[in-house]
Amino acid sequence: MLNETQIDELIAHGIDYRGGVDRFGGNSAMFEKFIFRYLDDEHYSLLVAAVEAGDAEEGFRVAHTLKGVVGNLSFSSYFAVLDPVTESLRSGDLESARRLMPNVEKAHIETIAILEQLS
C-alpha cells in the first residue's frame, strides 16, 4: 500500500488517486494493483506506431482504448491530452493528431516515471 507521501506524489503528477479509489469501489489495494499494471500496457506504443504509419482508423481504435484505460485509472492529466488526439483520429485528421502527440508523449512519460519511482 502506498503511504500518504506517495499518494501526494501521484496526485502532483496528474493521477486522481482518491477518484480512482472511488472508481474501484473504495478498494485502494485493487486500484494500486491496476495503476502499476499500466507499466506493462502497450497501447501507447501502438498509438505511436499507427500515427507514424498514417493509419487514422487503427490510431483511433488504439487511442480510444488507451483513453478508456487512462480514464478508468484516473490518470486525469493524461486523459486530458489524449482526448483531443482521439477525436482528431476519429475524424481522420492525422495532421492534427500528429501536432497533438507531443502532449500525449509527455503525459505518458511522466506517468511511467512516477509509477516506476513508486513501484
XYZ file of N, CA, C and O in Angstrom:
476
model
N 0.832 -1.184 0.000
C 0.000 0.000 0.000
C 0.882 1.255 0.000
O 1.911 1.296 0.651
N 0.418 2.219 -0.735
C 1.141 3.480 -0.808
C 0.883 4.296 0.455
O -0.211 4.282 1.010
N 1.898 5.053 0.864
C 1.709 5.935 2.011
C 1.229 7.306 1.528
O 1.168 7.564 0.329
N 0.904 8.190 2.457
C 0.346 9.498 2.094
C 1.294 10.326 1.230
O 0.858 11.035 0.324
N 2.580 10.246 1.489
C 3.559 10.986 0.686
C 3.536 10.476 -0.754
O 3.566 11.269 -1.708
N 3.484 9.173 -0.929
C 3.429 8.593 -2.266
C 2.122 8.953 -2.976
O 2.121 9.252 -4.168
N 1.040 8.929 -2.243
C -0.253 9.325 -2.812
C -0.195 10.774 -3.271
O -0.658 11.116 -4.361
N 0.410 11.632 -2.457
C 0.562 13.043 -2.832
C 1.395 13.181 -4.100
O 1.132 14.058 -4.930
N 2.396 12.327 -4.270
C 3.217 12.337 -5.484
C 2.376 11.986 -6.710
O 2.498 12.612 -7.754
N 1.548 10.965 -6.577
C 0.666 10.599 -7.685
C -0.243 11.767 -8.049
O -0.390 12.112 -9.220
N -0.834 12.369 -7.043
C -1.745 13.495 -7.268
C -1.011 14.647 -7.946
O -1.527 15.256 -8.890
N 0.206 14.928 -7.494
C 1.001 16.010 -8.083
C 1.342 15.739 -9.549
O 1.623 16.674 -10.298
N 1.295 14.474 -9.946
C 1.607 14.087 -11.327
C 0.346 13.785 -12.136
O 0.396 13.068 -13.137
N -0.778 14.332 -11.710
C -1.994 14.246 -12.505
C -2.790 12.969 -12.376
O -3.645 12.680 -13.219
N -2.533 12.216 -11.328
C -3.302 10.991 -11.096
C -4.254 11.256 -9.930
O -3.824 11.582 -8.821
N -5.539 11.145 -10.207
C -6.572 11.410 -9.205
C -6.729 10.163 -8.335
O -7.627 9.344 -8.553
N -5.841 10.033 -7.356
C -5.802 8.830 -6.521
C -7.150 8.574 -5.846
O -7.696 7.476 -5.929
N -7.682 9.591 -5.206
C -8.925 9.382 -4.456
C -10.097 9.070 -5.387
O -10.932 8.211 -5.095
N -10.152 9.737 -6.510
C -11.187 9.433 -7.504
C -11.033 8.017 -8.044
O -12.023 7.328 -8.290
N -9.784 7.606 -8.231
C -9.528 6.247 -8.705
C -9.954 5.197 -7.702
O -10.566 4.189 -8.063
N -9.638 5.440 -6.443
C -10.053 4.504 -5.394
C -11.582 4.436 -5.352
O -12.151 3.343 -5.245
N -12.222 5.574 -5.476
C -13.698 5.571 -5.521
C -14.197 4.745 -6.698
O -15.156 3.975 -6.571
N -13.546 4.903 -7.852
C -13.947 4.160 -9.051
C -13.799 2.653 -8.825
O -14.507 1.851 -9.410
N -12.863 2.279 -7.972
C -12.642 0.864 -7.654
C -13.396 0.455 -6.389
O -12.982 -0.449 -5.668
N -14.489 1.126 -6.125
C -15.355 0.750 -5.019
C -14.743 0.947 -3.652
O -15.105 0.253 -2.705
N -13.800 1.875 -3.542
C -13.145 2.144 -2.267
C -11.996 1.205 -1.955
O -11.392 1.299 -0.889
N -11.671 0.325 -2.876
C -10.616 -0.666 -2.658
C -9.271 -0.116 -3.141
O -8.902 -0.261 -4.302
N -8.519 0.519 -2.237
C -7.252 1.153 -2.614
C -6.214 0.127 -3.060
O -5.430 0.394 -3.973
N -6.213 -1.055 -2.459
C -5.238 -2.080 -2.854
C -5.467 -2.505 -4.307
O -4.509 -2.657 -5.074
N -6.721 -2.661 -4.686
C -7.019 -3.061 -6.058
C -6.665 -1.928 -7.030
O -6.084 -2.173 -8.084
N -7.002 -0.695 -6.670
C -6.661 0.444 -7.515
C -5.154 0.511 -7.735
O -4.679 0.654 -8.861
N -4.393 0.386 -6.670
C -2.934 0.444 -6.776
C -2.400 -0.691 -7.651
O -1.499 -0.486 -8.462
N -2.954 -1.859 -7.498
C -2.548 -3.003 -8.318
C -2.718 -2.669 -9.801
O -1.834 -2.910 -10.616
N -3.866 -2.085 -10.139
C -4.147 -1.785 -11.536
C -3.341 -0.608 -12.078
O -2.933 -0.635 -13.240
N -3.087 0.420 -11.268
C -2.291 1.525 -11.813
C -0.878 1.064 -12.146
O -0.313 1.495 -13.145
N -0.336 0.177 -11.340
C 1.025 -0.289 -11.624
C 1.065 -1.272 -12.795
O 2.099 -1.425 -13.432
N -0.041 -1.896 -13.101
C -0.105 -2.743 -14.301
C 0.054 -1.908 -15.571
O 0.409 -2.441 -16.622
N -0.237 -0.619 -15.476
C -0.090 0.242 -16.647
C 1.344 0.226 -17.168
O 1.580 0.421 -18.354
N 2.294 -0.053 -16.309
C 3.696 -0.106 -16.732
C 3.923 -1.129 -17.843
O 4.866 -0.998 -18.621
N 3.064 -2.122 -17.941
C 3.188 -3.160 -18.970
C 2.225 -2.965 -20.138
O 2.184 -3.784 -21.054
N 1.452 -1.877 -20.122
C 0.461 -1.638 -21.166
C 1.154 -1.192 -22.457
O 2.074 -0.376 -22.424
N 0.713 -1.721 -23.573
C 1.360 -1.439 -24.861
C 0.565 -0.488 -25.748
O 0.994 -0.180 -26.862
N -0.562 0.010 -25.288
C -1.414 0.831 -26.147
C -0.738 2.127 -26.604
O -0.951 2.561 -27.733
N 0.071 2.735 -25.754
C 0.746 3.966 -26.171
C 1.659 3.684 -27.361
O 1.639 4.418 -28.359
N 2.447 2.633 -27.285
C 3.351 2.270 -28.390
C 2.572 1.971 -29.661
O 2.991 2.347 -30.763
N 1.449 1.303 -29.514
C 0.605 1.001 -30.673
C 0.025 2.277 -31.278
O -0.081 2.401 -32.504
N -0.319 3.232 -30.428
C -0.832 4.515 -30.918
C 0.242 5.252 -31.705
O -0.012 5.744 -32.809
N 1.434 5.319 -31.159
C 2.539 5.988 -31.851
C 2.782 5.339 -33.210
O 2.915 6.027 -34.228
N 2.807 4.016 -33.238
C 3.046 3.297 -34.490
C 1.960 3.592 -35.514
O 2.253 3.811 -36.697
N 0.712 3.617 -35.090
C -0.394 3.872 -36.017
C -0.329 5.290 -36.573
O -0.517 5.504 -37.778
N -0.043 6.260 -35.716
C 0.040 7.648 -36.181
C 1.225 7.808 -37.131
O 1.096 8.436 -38.190
N 2.359 7.212 -36.776
C 3.529 7.297 -37.654
C 3.272 6.628 -39.001
O 3.767 7.080 -40.026
N 2.477 5.570 -39.009
C 2.156 4.855 -40.247
C 1.060 5.548 -41.048
O 0.764 5.141 -42.171
N 0.450 6.574 -40.466
C -0.617 7.270 -41.164
C -1.931 6.518 -41.180
O -2.767 6.736 -42.053
N -2.134 5.647 -40.220
C -3.347 4.829 -40.149
C -4.308 5.430 -39.119
O -4.273 5.081 -37.935
N -5.145 6.339 -39.578
C -6.077 7.025 -38.675
C -7.075 6.057 -38.053
O -7.428 6.205 -36.883
N -7.531 5.073 -38.808
C -8.526 4.129 -38.289
C -7.947 3.313 -37.132
O -8.557 3.196 -36.074
N -6.770 2.748 -37.345
C -6.128 1.983 -36.268
C -5.725 2.918 -35.131
O -5.848 2.573 -33.960
N -5.256 4.090 -35.474
C -4.893 5.074 -34.452
C -6.074 5.409 -33.566
O -5.947 5.469 -32.343
N -7.232 5.614 -34.187
C -8.429 5.900 -33.397
C -8.781 4.732 -32.495
O -9.067 4.921 -31.313
N -8.752 3.520 -33.033
C -9.101 2.343 -32.233
C -8.203 2.238 -31.005
O -8.669 2.060 -29.884
N -6.897 2.411 -31.216
C -5.951 2.294 -30.109
C -6.079 3.485 -29.155
O -6.052 3.313 -27.930
N -6.217 4.692 -29.707
C -6.353 5.879 -28.863
C -7.603 5.786 -27.989
O -7.576 6.130 -26.801
N -8.684 5.290 -28.577
C -9.932 5.161 -27.835
C -9.766 4.148 -26.696
O -10.229 4.383 -25.569
N -9.093 3.055 -26.977
C -8.834 2.048 -25.932
C -7.934 2.625 -24.849
O -8.206 2.469 -23.653
N -6.870 3.307 -25.263
C -5.939 3.915 -24.304
C -6.662 4.955 -23.457
O -6.451 5.033 -22.240
N -7.526 5.739 -24.084
C -8.293 6.740 -23.343
C -9.153 6.068 -22.278
O -9.266 6.560 -21.155
N -9.739 4.929 -22.611
C -10.517 4.174 -21.627
C -9.662 3.686 -20.477
O -10.058 3.776 -19.312
N -8.466 3.207 -20.805
C -7.553 2.715 -19.767
C -7.153 3.848 -18.829
O -7.287 3.737 -17.610
N -6.649 4.951 -19.387
C -6.175 6.040 -18.526
C -7.338 6.704 -17.796
O -7.172 7.171 -16.665
N -8.512 6.715 -18.422
C -9.679 7.257 -17.738
C -10.086 6.406 -16.553
O -10.348 6.922 -15.465
N -10.135 5.098 -16.750
C -10.506 4.195 -15.659
C -9.486 4.201 -14.534
O -9.836 3.937 -13.381
N -8.242 4.500 -14.858
C -7.192 4.555 -13.839
C -7.046 5.952 -13.235
O -6.168 6.178 -12.415
N -7.909 6.868 -13.659
C -7.914 8.240 -13.137
C -6.600 8.983 -13.385
O -6.177 9.792 -12.576
N -5.982 8.705 -14.530
C -4.795 9.452 -14.950
C -5.310 10.732 -15.629
O -5.333 10.856 -16.853
N -5.757 11.668 -14.834
C -6.508 12.825 -15.312
C -5.749 13.686 -16.312
O -6.306 14.089 -17.341
N -4.496 13.986 -16.028
C -3.708 14.828 -16.933
C -3.500 14.129 -18.269
O -3.574 14.757 -19.328
N -3.220 12.862 -18.221
C -3.001 12.051 -19.422
C -4.290 12.021 -20.252
O -4.279 12.255 -21.460
N -5.402 11.763 -19.593
C -6.696 11.709 -20.270
C -6.991 13.026 -20.993
O -7.446 13.032 -22.136
N -6.690 14.125 -20.327
C -6.999 15.447 -20.879
C -6.270 15.715 -22.190
O -6.824 16.348 -23.088
N -5.051 15.235 -22.332
C -4.305 15.473 -23.580
C -4.566 14.379 -24.612
O -4.374 14.605 -25.806
N -5.010 13.229 -24.162
C -5.302 12.131 -25.086
C -6.646 12.321 -25.782
O -6.802 11.949 -26.948
N -7.592 12.924 -25.107
C -8.927 13.097 -25.677
C -8.904 13.842 -27.020
O -9.503 13.369 -27.985
N -8.204 14.974 -27.146
C -8.192 15.659 -28.450
C -7.537 14.830 -29.567
O -7.954 14.913 -30.726
N -6.540 14.034 -29.228
C -5.912 13.161 -30.223
C -6.918 12.120 -30.690
O -7.055 11.854 -31.887
N -7.629 11.545 -29.740
C -8.645 10.544 -30.067
C -9.696 11.138 -31.004
O -10.062 10.516 -32.014
N -10.146 12.328 -30.704
C -11.171 12.959 -31.526
C -10.633 13.337 -32.906
O -11.352 13.234 -33.903
N -9.380 13.760 -32.978
C -8.773 14.049 -34.284
C -8.721 12.792 -35.133
O -9.049 12.819 -36.327
N -8.327 11.693 -34.518
C -8.244 10.434 -35.258
C -9.632 9.913 -35.624
O -9.812 9.339 -36.699
N -10.598 10.137 -34.759
C -11.979 9.727 -35.061
C -12.439 10.373 -36.370
O -13.090 9.748 -37.195
N -12.059 11.634 -36.562
C -12.480 12.357 -37.769
C -11.504 12.171 -38.931
O -11.696 12.749 -39.995
N -10.438 11.376 -38.709
C -9.475 11.109 -39.774
C -8.453 12.205 -39.976
O -7.728 12.214 -40.972
N -8.349 13.136 -39.037
C -7.425 14.268 -39.145
C -6.055 13.892 -38.554
O -5.741 14.222 -37.407
N -5.264 13.210 -39.372
C -3.940 12.762 -38.918
C -3.008 13.920 -38.597
O -2.217 13.839 -37.655
N -3.077 14.989 -39.360
C -2.175 16.122 -39.116
C -2.425 16.736 -37.747
O -1.479 17.043 -37.018
N -3.669 16.902 -37.395
C -3.999 17.422 -36.073
C -3.513 16.461 -34.987
O -2.935 16.883 -33.986
N -3.756 15.186 -35.194
C -3.307 14.182 -34.220
C -1.788 14.235 -34.060
O -1.278 14.188 -32.940
N -1.087 14.363 -35.166
C 0.383 14.429 -35.100
C 0.846 15.658 -34.325
O 1.807 15.592 -33.562
N 0.182 16.782 -34.532
C 0.554 18.003 -33.809
C 0.319 17.864 -32.306
O 1.020 18.469 -31.502
N -0.685 17.077 -31.935
C -1.037 16.906 -30.524
C -0.262 15.794 -29.821
O -0.230 15.747 -28.579
N 0.350 14.911 -30.568
C 1.031 13.745 -29.978
C 2.150 14.099 -28.995
O 2.344 13.369 -28.019
N 2.892 15.200 -29.173
C 3.907 15.511 -28.159
C 3.323 15.688 -26.753
O 3.975 15.326 -25.760
N 2.102 16.203 -26.658
C 1.457 16.331 -25.347
C 1.159 14.962 -24.753
O 1.319 14.749 -23.544
N 0.736 14.041 -25.606
C 0.450 12.677 -25.154
C 1.748 11.996 -24.735
O 1.805 11.326 -23.696
N 2.790 12.180 -25.535
C 4.091 11.590 -25.196
C 4.566 12.079 -23.831
O 5.010 11.284 -22.992
N 4.460 13.377 -23.591
C 4.895 13.953 -22.318
C 4.090 13.352 -21.163
O 4.665 12.955 -20.143
N 2.775 13.267 -21.321
C 1.929 12.704 -20.262
C 2.264 11.239 -20.015
O 2.320 10.784 -18.863
N 2.498 10.498 -21.098
C 2.846 9.080 -20.956
C 4.172 8.929 -20.200
O 4.256 8.142 -19.253
N 5.167 9.679 -20.611
C 6.485 9.591 -19.969
C 6.401 9.961 -18.489
O 6.983 9.283 -17.636
N 5.663 11.018 -18.189
C 5.527 11.439 -16.790
C 4.782 10.400 -15.959
O 5.142 10.147 -14.809
N 3.770 9.793 -16.543
C 3.011 8.768 -15.831
C 3.885 7.553 -15.557
O 3.925 7.042 -14.431
N 4.594 7.108 -16.575
C 5.500 5.963 -16.404
C 6.562 6.276 -15.347
O 6.857 5.444 -14.483
N 7.116 7.478 -15.409
C 8.186 7.848 -14.474
C 7.708 7.797 -13.019
O 8.407 7.243 -12.161
N 6.540 8.366 -12.743
C 6.081 8.360 -11.348
C 5.706 6.958 -10.903
O 5.975 6.563 -9.763
N 5.116 6.174 -11.790
C 4.774 4.798 -11.417
C 6.030 3.969 -11.164
O 6.076 3.190 -10.203
N 7.045 4.140 -12.007
C 8.300 3.411 -11.776
C 8.961 3.859 -10.486
O 9.517 3.038 -9.752
N 8.911 5.138 -10.214
C 9.516 5.667 -8.974
C 8.853 5.055 -7.738
O 9.534 4.768 -6.753
N 7.556 4.850 -7.799
C 6.813 4.374 -6.631
C 6.653 2.856 -6.568
O 6.205 2.328 -5.566
N 7.018 2.167 -7.655
C 6.811 0.708 -7.650
C 7.944 -0.026 -6.968
O 8.978 0.492 -6.707
